[in-house]
PDB file of C-alpha atoms and ligand atoms in Angstrom:
ATOM      1  CA  MET I   1     -15.450 -17.044 -31.329  1.00 72.00           C
ATOM      2  CA  GLY I   2     -12.420 -14.977 -32.704  1.00 94.00           C
ATOM      3  CA  THR I   3     -11.924 -11.188 -33.286  1.00 97.00           C
ATOM      4  CA  ILE I   4     -14.421  -8.323 -32.881  1.00 98.00           C
ATOM      5  CA  LEU I   5     -13.354  -5.172 -34.717  1.00 98.00           C
ATOM      6  CA  ILE I   6     -14.140  -2.087 -32.694  1.00 98.00           C
ATOM      7  CA  LEU I   7     -13.973   0.794 -35.200  1.00 98.00           C
ATOM      8  CA  ASN I   8     -13.917   4.457 -34.303  1.00 98.00           C
ATOM      9  CA  GLY I   9     -14.343   7.513 -36.620  1.00 98.00           C
ATOM     10  CA  PRO I  10     -13.137  11.079 -36.362  1.00 98.00           C
ATOM     11  CA  ASN I  11     -11.999  12.928 -33.226  1.00 97.00           C
ATOM     12  CA  LEU I  12     -12.602   9.795 -31.083  1.00 97.00           C
ATOM     13  CA  GLY I  13      -8.671   9.567 -30.617  1.00 97.00           C
ATOM     14  CA  ARG I  14      -9.098  12.552 -28.505  1.00 94.00           C
ATOM     15  CA  LEU I  15     -11.357  10.933 -25.946  1.00 96.00           C
ATOM     16  CA  GLY I  16     -10.319  11.803 -22.493  1.00 89.00           C
ATOM     17  CA  SER I  17      -9.556  15.399 -23.306  1.00 87.00           C
ATOM     18  CA  ARG I  18     -12.425  16.045 -25.874  1.00 86.00           C
ATOM     19  CA  GLU I  19     -15.530  17.568 -24.272  1.00 90.00           C
ATOM     20  CA  PRO I  20     -15.265  15.362 -21.107  1.00 91.00           C
ATOM     21  CA  ASP I  21     -18.696  16.637 -20.020  1.00 90.00           C
ATOM     22  CA  VAL I  22     -20.073  14.859 -23.072  1.00 89.00           C
ATOM     23  CA  TYR I  23     -17.748  11.901 -23.565  1.00 94.00           C
ATOM     24  CA  GLY I  24     -16.330  11.354 -20.051  1.00 90.00           C
ATOM     25  CA  SER I  25     -12.683  11.234 -18.937  1.00 91.00           C
ATOM     26  CA  GLY I  26     -11.599   7.845 -20.285  1.00 95.00           C
ATOM     27  CA  SER I  27      -9.230   7.727 -23.165  1.00 97.00           C
ATOM     28  CA  LEU I  28      -9.388   5.230 -26.247  1.00 97.00           C
ATOM     29  CA  ASP I  29      -6.733   3.223 -24.570  1.00 97.00           C
ATOM     30  CA  ASP I  30      -8.868   3.022 -21.414  1.00 97.00           C
ATOM     31  CA  LEU I  31     -11.717   1.842 -23.653  1.00 97.00           C
ATOM     32  CA  ARG I  32      -9.448  -0.885 -25.170  1.00 97.00           C
ATOM     33  CA  ASP I  33      -8.239  -2.016 -21.832  1.00 96.00           C
ATOM     34  CA  HIS I  34     -11.855  -2.146 -20.466  1.00 96.00           C
ATOM     35  CA  LEU I  35     -13.171  -4.053 -23.418  1.00 97.00           C
ATOM     36  CA  THR I  36     -10.190  -6.418 -23.475  1.00 96.00           C
ATOM     37  CA  GLY I  37     -10.762  -7.033 -19.774  1.00 95.00           C
ATOM     38  CA  ILE I  38     -14.464  -7.889 -20.102  1.00 93.00           C
ATOM     39  CA  ALA I  39     -14.242  -9.918 -23.333  1.00 93.00           C
ATOM     40  CA  PRO I  40     -15.102 -13.470 -22.901  1.00 91.00           C
ATOM     41  CA  VAL I  41     -12.373 -16.021 -23.176  1.00 91.00           C
ATOM     42  CA  GLY I  42     -11.619 -16.635 -26.901  1.00 92.00           C
ATOM     43  CA  VAL I  43     -12.680 -13.235 -27.960  1.00 96.00           C
ATOM     44  CA  ASP I  44     -10.060 -10.886 -29.318  1.00 97.00           C
ATOM     45  CA  ILE I  45     -10.663  -7.061 -29.281  1.00 98.00           C
ATOM     46  CA  ASP I  46      -9.119  -5.231 -32.206  1.00 98.00           C
ATOM     47  CA  LEU I  47      -9.935  -1.618 -31.403  1.00 98.00           C
ATOM     48  CA  ARG I  48      -8.984   1.088 -34.083  1.00 98.00           C
ATOM     49  CA  GLN I  49      -9.520   4.727 -34.678  1.00 98.00           C
ATOM     50  CA  THR I  50      -9.061   6.878 -37.791  1.00 98.00           C
ATOM     51  CA  ASN I  51     -10.018  10.440 -38.903  1.00 98.00           C
ATOM     52  CA  ASP I  52      -9.928   9.161 -42.380  1.00 98.00           C
ATOM     53  CA  GLU I  53     -13.145   8.101 -44.108  1.00 98.00           C
ATOM     54  CA  ALA I  54     -11.356   5.928 -46.750  1.00 98.00           C
ATOM     55  CA  GLU I  55      -9.482   4.079 -44.032  1.00 98.00           C
ATOM     56  CA  LEU I  56     -12.671   3.399 -42.107  1.00 98.00           C
ATOM     57  CA  ILE I  57     -14.241   2.087 -45.279  1.00 98.00           C
ATOM     58  CA  SER I  58     -11.252  -0.168 -46.057  1.00 98.00           C
ATOM     59  CA  TRP I  59     -11.491  -1.647 -42.427  1.00 98.00           C
ATOM     60  CA  LEU I  60     -15.177  -2.542 -43.175  1.00 98.00           C
ATOM     61  CA  TYR I  61     -14.095  -4.270 -46.241  1.00 98.00           C
ATOM     62  CA  GLU I  62     -11.541  -6.195 -44.136  1.00 98.00           C
ATOM     63  CA  ALA I  63     -14.438  -7.255 -41.910  1.00 98.00           C
ATOM     64  CA  VAL I  64     -16.431  -8.482 -44.840  1.00 98.00           C
ATOM     65  CA  ASP I  65     -13.434 -10.435 -46.456  1.00 98.00           C
ATOM     66  CA  GLY I  66     -12.419 -11.869 -43.094  1.00 98.00           C
ATOM     67  CA  ARG I  67     -15.915 -12.450 -41.804  1.00 98.00           C
ATOM     68  CA  ILE I  68     -15.297 -10.424 -38.681  1.00 98.00           C
ATOM     69  CA  PRO I  69     -18.253  -8.855 -36.609  1.00 98.00           C
ATOM     70  CA  VAL I  70     -18.050  -5.102 -36.141  1.00 98.00           C
ATOM     71  CA  VAL I  71     -18.839  -2.520 -33.436  1.00 98.00           C
ATOM     72  CA  LEU I  72     -18.817   0.801 -35.194  1.00 98.00           C
ATOM     73  CA  ASN I  73     -18.766   4.321 -33.681  1.00 98.00           C
ATOM     74  CA  PRO I  74     -18.879   6.401 -36.920  1.00 98.00           C
ATOM     75  CA  ALA I  75     -18.573   9.570 -34.843  1.00 98.00           C
ATOM     76  CA  ALA I  76     -19.476  12.675 -36.996  1.00 98.00           C
ATOM     77  CA  PHE I  77     -19.645  10.463 -40.260  1.00 98.00           C
ATOM     78  CA  THR I  78     -22.829   9.001 -38.669  1.00 98.00           C
ATOM     79  CA  HIS I  79     -24.713  12.004 -39.773  1.00 98.00           C
ATOM     80  CA  TYR I  80     -23.826  12.506 -43.477  1.00 98.00           C
ATOM     81  CA  SER I  81     -21.479   9.762 -44.783  1.00 98.00           C
ATOM     82  CA  TYR I  82     -23.351   7.856 -47.445  1.00 98.00           C
ATOM     83  CA  ALA I  83     -19.939   6.175 -48.516  1.00 98.00           C
ATOM     84  CA  LEU I  84     -19.573   4.782 -45.034  1.00 98.00           C
ATOM     85  CA  ARG I  85     -23.329   3.760 -44.999  1.00 98.00           C
ATOM     86  CA  ASP I  86     -22.736   1.752 -48.218  1.00 98.00           C
ATOM     87  CA  ALA I  87     -19.716   0.041 -46.746  1.00 98.00           C
ATOM     88  CA  ALA I  88     -21.617  -0.808 -43.530  1.00 98.00           C
ATOM     89  CA  ALA I  89     -24.339  -2.379 -45.719  1.00 98.00           C
ATOM     90  CA  LEU I  90     -21.742  -4.597 -47.129  1.00 98.00           C
ATOM     91  CA  VAL I  91     -21.116  -5.994 -43.736  1.00 98.00           C
ATOM     92  CA  THR I  92     -24.619  -6.664 -42.705  1.00 98.00           C
ATOM     93  CA  LYS I  93     -25.654  -7.925 -46.132  1.00 98.00           C
ATOM     94  CA  ALA I  94     -22.790 -10.454 -45.740  1.00 98.00           C
ATOM     95  CA  GLY I  95     -24.680 -11.667 -42.697  1.00 98.00           C
ATOM     96  CA  LEU I  96     -22.235 -10.289 -40.282  1.00 98.00           C
ATOM     97  CA  PRO I  97     -23.265  -8.302 -37.168  1.00 98.00           C
ATOM     98  CA  LEU I  98     -22.474  -4.466 -37.250  1.00 98.00           C
ATOM     99  CA  VAL I  99     -23.532  -2.772 -34.068  1.00 98.00           C
ATOM    100  CA  GLU I 100     -23.617   1.178 -34.243  1.00 98.00           C
ATOM    101  CA  VAL I 101     -22.581   2.625 -30.873  1.00 98.00           C
ATOM    102  CA  HIS I 102     -22.434   6.134 -29.607  1.00 98.00           C
ATOM    103  CA  ILE I 103     -21.004   7.299 -26.255  1.00 98.00           C
ATOM    104  CA  SER I 104     -23.364  10.279 -25.948  1.00 97.00           C
ATOM    105  CA  ASN I 105     -27.085  10.274 -26.935  1.00 98.00           C
ATOM    106  CA  PRO I 106     -27.103  12.043 -30.197  1.00 97.00           C
ATOM    107  CA  HIS I 107     -30.926  12.522 -29.985  1.00 97.00           C
ATOM    108  CA  ALA I 108     -30.468  14.677 -26.769  1.00 96.00           C
ATOM    109  CA  ARG I 109     -28.084  17.009 -28.577  1.00 97.00           C
ATOM    110  CA  GLU I 110     -27.975  19.416 -31.531  1.00 95.00           C
ATOM    111  CA  SER I 111     -30.496  18.640 -34.206  1.00 97.00           C
ATOM    112  CA  PHE I 112     -27.896  17.739 -36.881  1.00 95.00           C
ATOM    113  CA  ARG I 113     -26.979  14.698 -34.678  1.00 98.00           C
ATOM    114  CA  HIS I 114     -30.511  13.417 -34.677  1.00 98.00           C
ATOM    115  CA  THR I 115     -30.122  11.701 -38.072  1.00 98.00           C
ATOM    116  CA  SER I 116     -27.965   8.651 -38.567  1.00 98.00           C
ATOM    117  CA  VAL I 117     -27.405   7.585 -42.174  1.00 98.00           C
ATOM    118  CA  ILE I 118     -25.755   4.372 -40.716  1.00 98.00           C
ATOM    119  CA  SER I 119     -28.597   3.084 -38.428  1.00 98.00           C
ATOM    120  CA  ALA I 120     -30.860   1.619 -41.219  1.00 98.00           C
ATOM    121  CA  VAL I 121     -28.137  -0.716 -42.364  1.00 98.00           C
ATOM    122  CA  ALA I 122     -26.849  -1.546 -38.839  1.00 98.00           C
ATOM    123  CA  THR I 123     -27.808  -4.741 -36.943  1.00 98.00           C
ATOM    124  CA  GLY I 124     -28.652  -2.507 -33.832  1.00 98.00           C
ATOM    125  CA  VAL I 125     -27.840   0.729 -32.229  1.00 98.00           C
ATOM    126  CA  ILE I 126     -26.728   1.401 -28.703  1.00 98.00           C
ATOM    127  CA  ALA I 127     -26.237   5.053 -27.647  1.00 98.00           C
ATOM    128  CA  GLY I 128     -25.939   7.346 -24.597  1.00 98.00           C
ATOM    129  CA  LEU I 129     -24.406   4.801 -22.157  1.00 97.00           C
ATOM    130  CA  GLY I 130     -20.800   5.995 -22.278  1.00 97.00           C
ATOM    131  CA  PHE I 131     -18.389   3.124 -22.613  1.00 97.00           C
ATOM    132  CA  GLU I 132     -21.081   0.921 -21.624  1.00 97.00           C
ATOM    133  CA  SER I 133     -22.475   1.264 -25.103  1.00 98.00           C
ATOM    134  CA  TYR I 134     -19.459  -0.657 -26.385  1.00 98.00           C
ATOM    135  CA  ARG I 135     -19.513  -3.282 -23.793  1.00 97.00           C
ATOM    136  CA  LEU I 136     -23.159  -4.183 -24.417  1.00 97.00           C
ATOM    137  CA  ALA I 137     -22.348  -4.415 -28.174  1.00 98.00           C
ATOM    138  CA  VAL I 138     -19.355  -6.790 -27.495  1.00 97.00           C
ATOM    139  CA  ASP I 139     -21.477  -8.758 -25.082  1.00 96.00           C
ATOM    140  CA  HIS I 140     -24.208  -9.166 -27.732  1.00 96.00           C
ATOM    141  CA  ILE I 141     -21.832 -10.196 -30.471  1.00 97.00           C
ATOM    142  CA  ALA I 142     -19.982 -12.707 -28.246  1.00 95.00           C
ATOM    143  CA  ARG I 143     -23.261 -14.230 -27.241  1.00 93.00           C
ATOM    144  CA  THR I 144     -24.814 -14.443 -30.730  1.00 94.00           C
ATOM    145  CA  SER I 145     -22.019 -14.915 -33.155  1.00 88.00           C
ATOM    146  CA  GLY I 146     -20.578 -18.442 -33.680  1.00 69.00           C
TER     147      GLY I 146
HETATM  148  C1  DQA K 201     -20.510  10.319 -31.150  1.00 62.69           C
HETATM  149  C2  DQA K 201     -21.605  11.161 -31.443  1.00 62.69           C
HETATM  150  C3  DQA K 201     -21.455  12.095 -32.754  1.00 62.69           C
HETATM  151  O1  DQA K 201     -22.556  12.933 -32.932  1.00 62.69           O
HETATM  152  C4  DQA K 201     -20.136  12.888 -32.623  1.00 62.69           C
HETATM  153  O2  DQA K 201     -19.901  13.475 -33.836  1.00 62.69           O
HETATM  154  C5  DQA K 201     -19.055  11.972 -32.156  1.00 62.69           C
HETATM  155  C6  DQA K 201     -19.246  10.998 -31.048  1.00 62.69           C
HETATM  156  C7  DQA K 201     -20.714   9.523 -29.800  1.00 62.69           C
HETATM  157  O3  DQA K 201     -19.959   8.611 -29.625  1.00 62.69           O
HETATM  158  O4  DQA K 201     -21.381  10.035 -28.921  1.00 62.69           O
HETATM  159  O5  DQA K 201     -17.914  12.284 -32.621  1.00 62.69           O
HETATM  160  O6  DQA K 201     -20.608   9.220 -32.135  1.00 62.69           O
END
């Protein structure tokens, strides 16, 4: 089916050393290796991370223009970035899947994490399952996207 963009927001480049009690001990490279290993034949995993909101938005434009399905962990942008939400809406309004994922379960954490401004424009949301959240999202897209 082609490429799936796996986009990660701020501070996720520190996975492995960042709050391992919350996010586990695996790094972003471990996540890339894991997803590449489980991706069905014909599915390419393009996993990226940025701390820059503008860059994340530009990657969503790339998804729209290239008609590429997206798995998005918006990290802290989840909770307040209307700019990212509007860009995510461009993806789903274009008829492309965008699955919002979280490693932790934001609803079981501080109250500011209970709101996602992204979820209403996402195709679906998977949270709280560690790296498994991404695996399930990739699996869903691989099975449902032409
Ligand atoms: C996160 C949850 C967010 O609240 C947090 O800001 C993150 C990671 C997660 O994957 O659990 O950076 O998106």
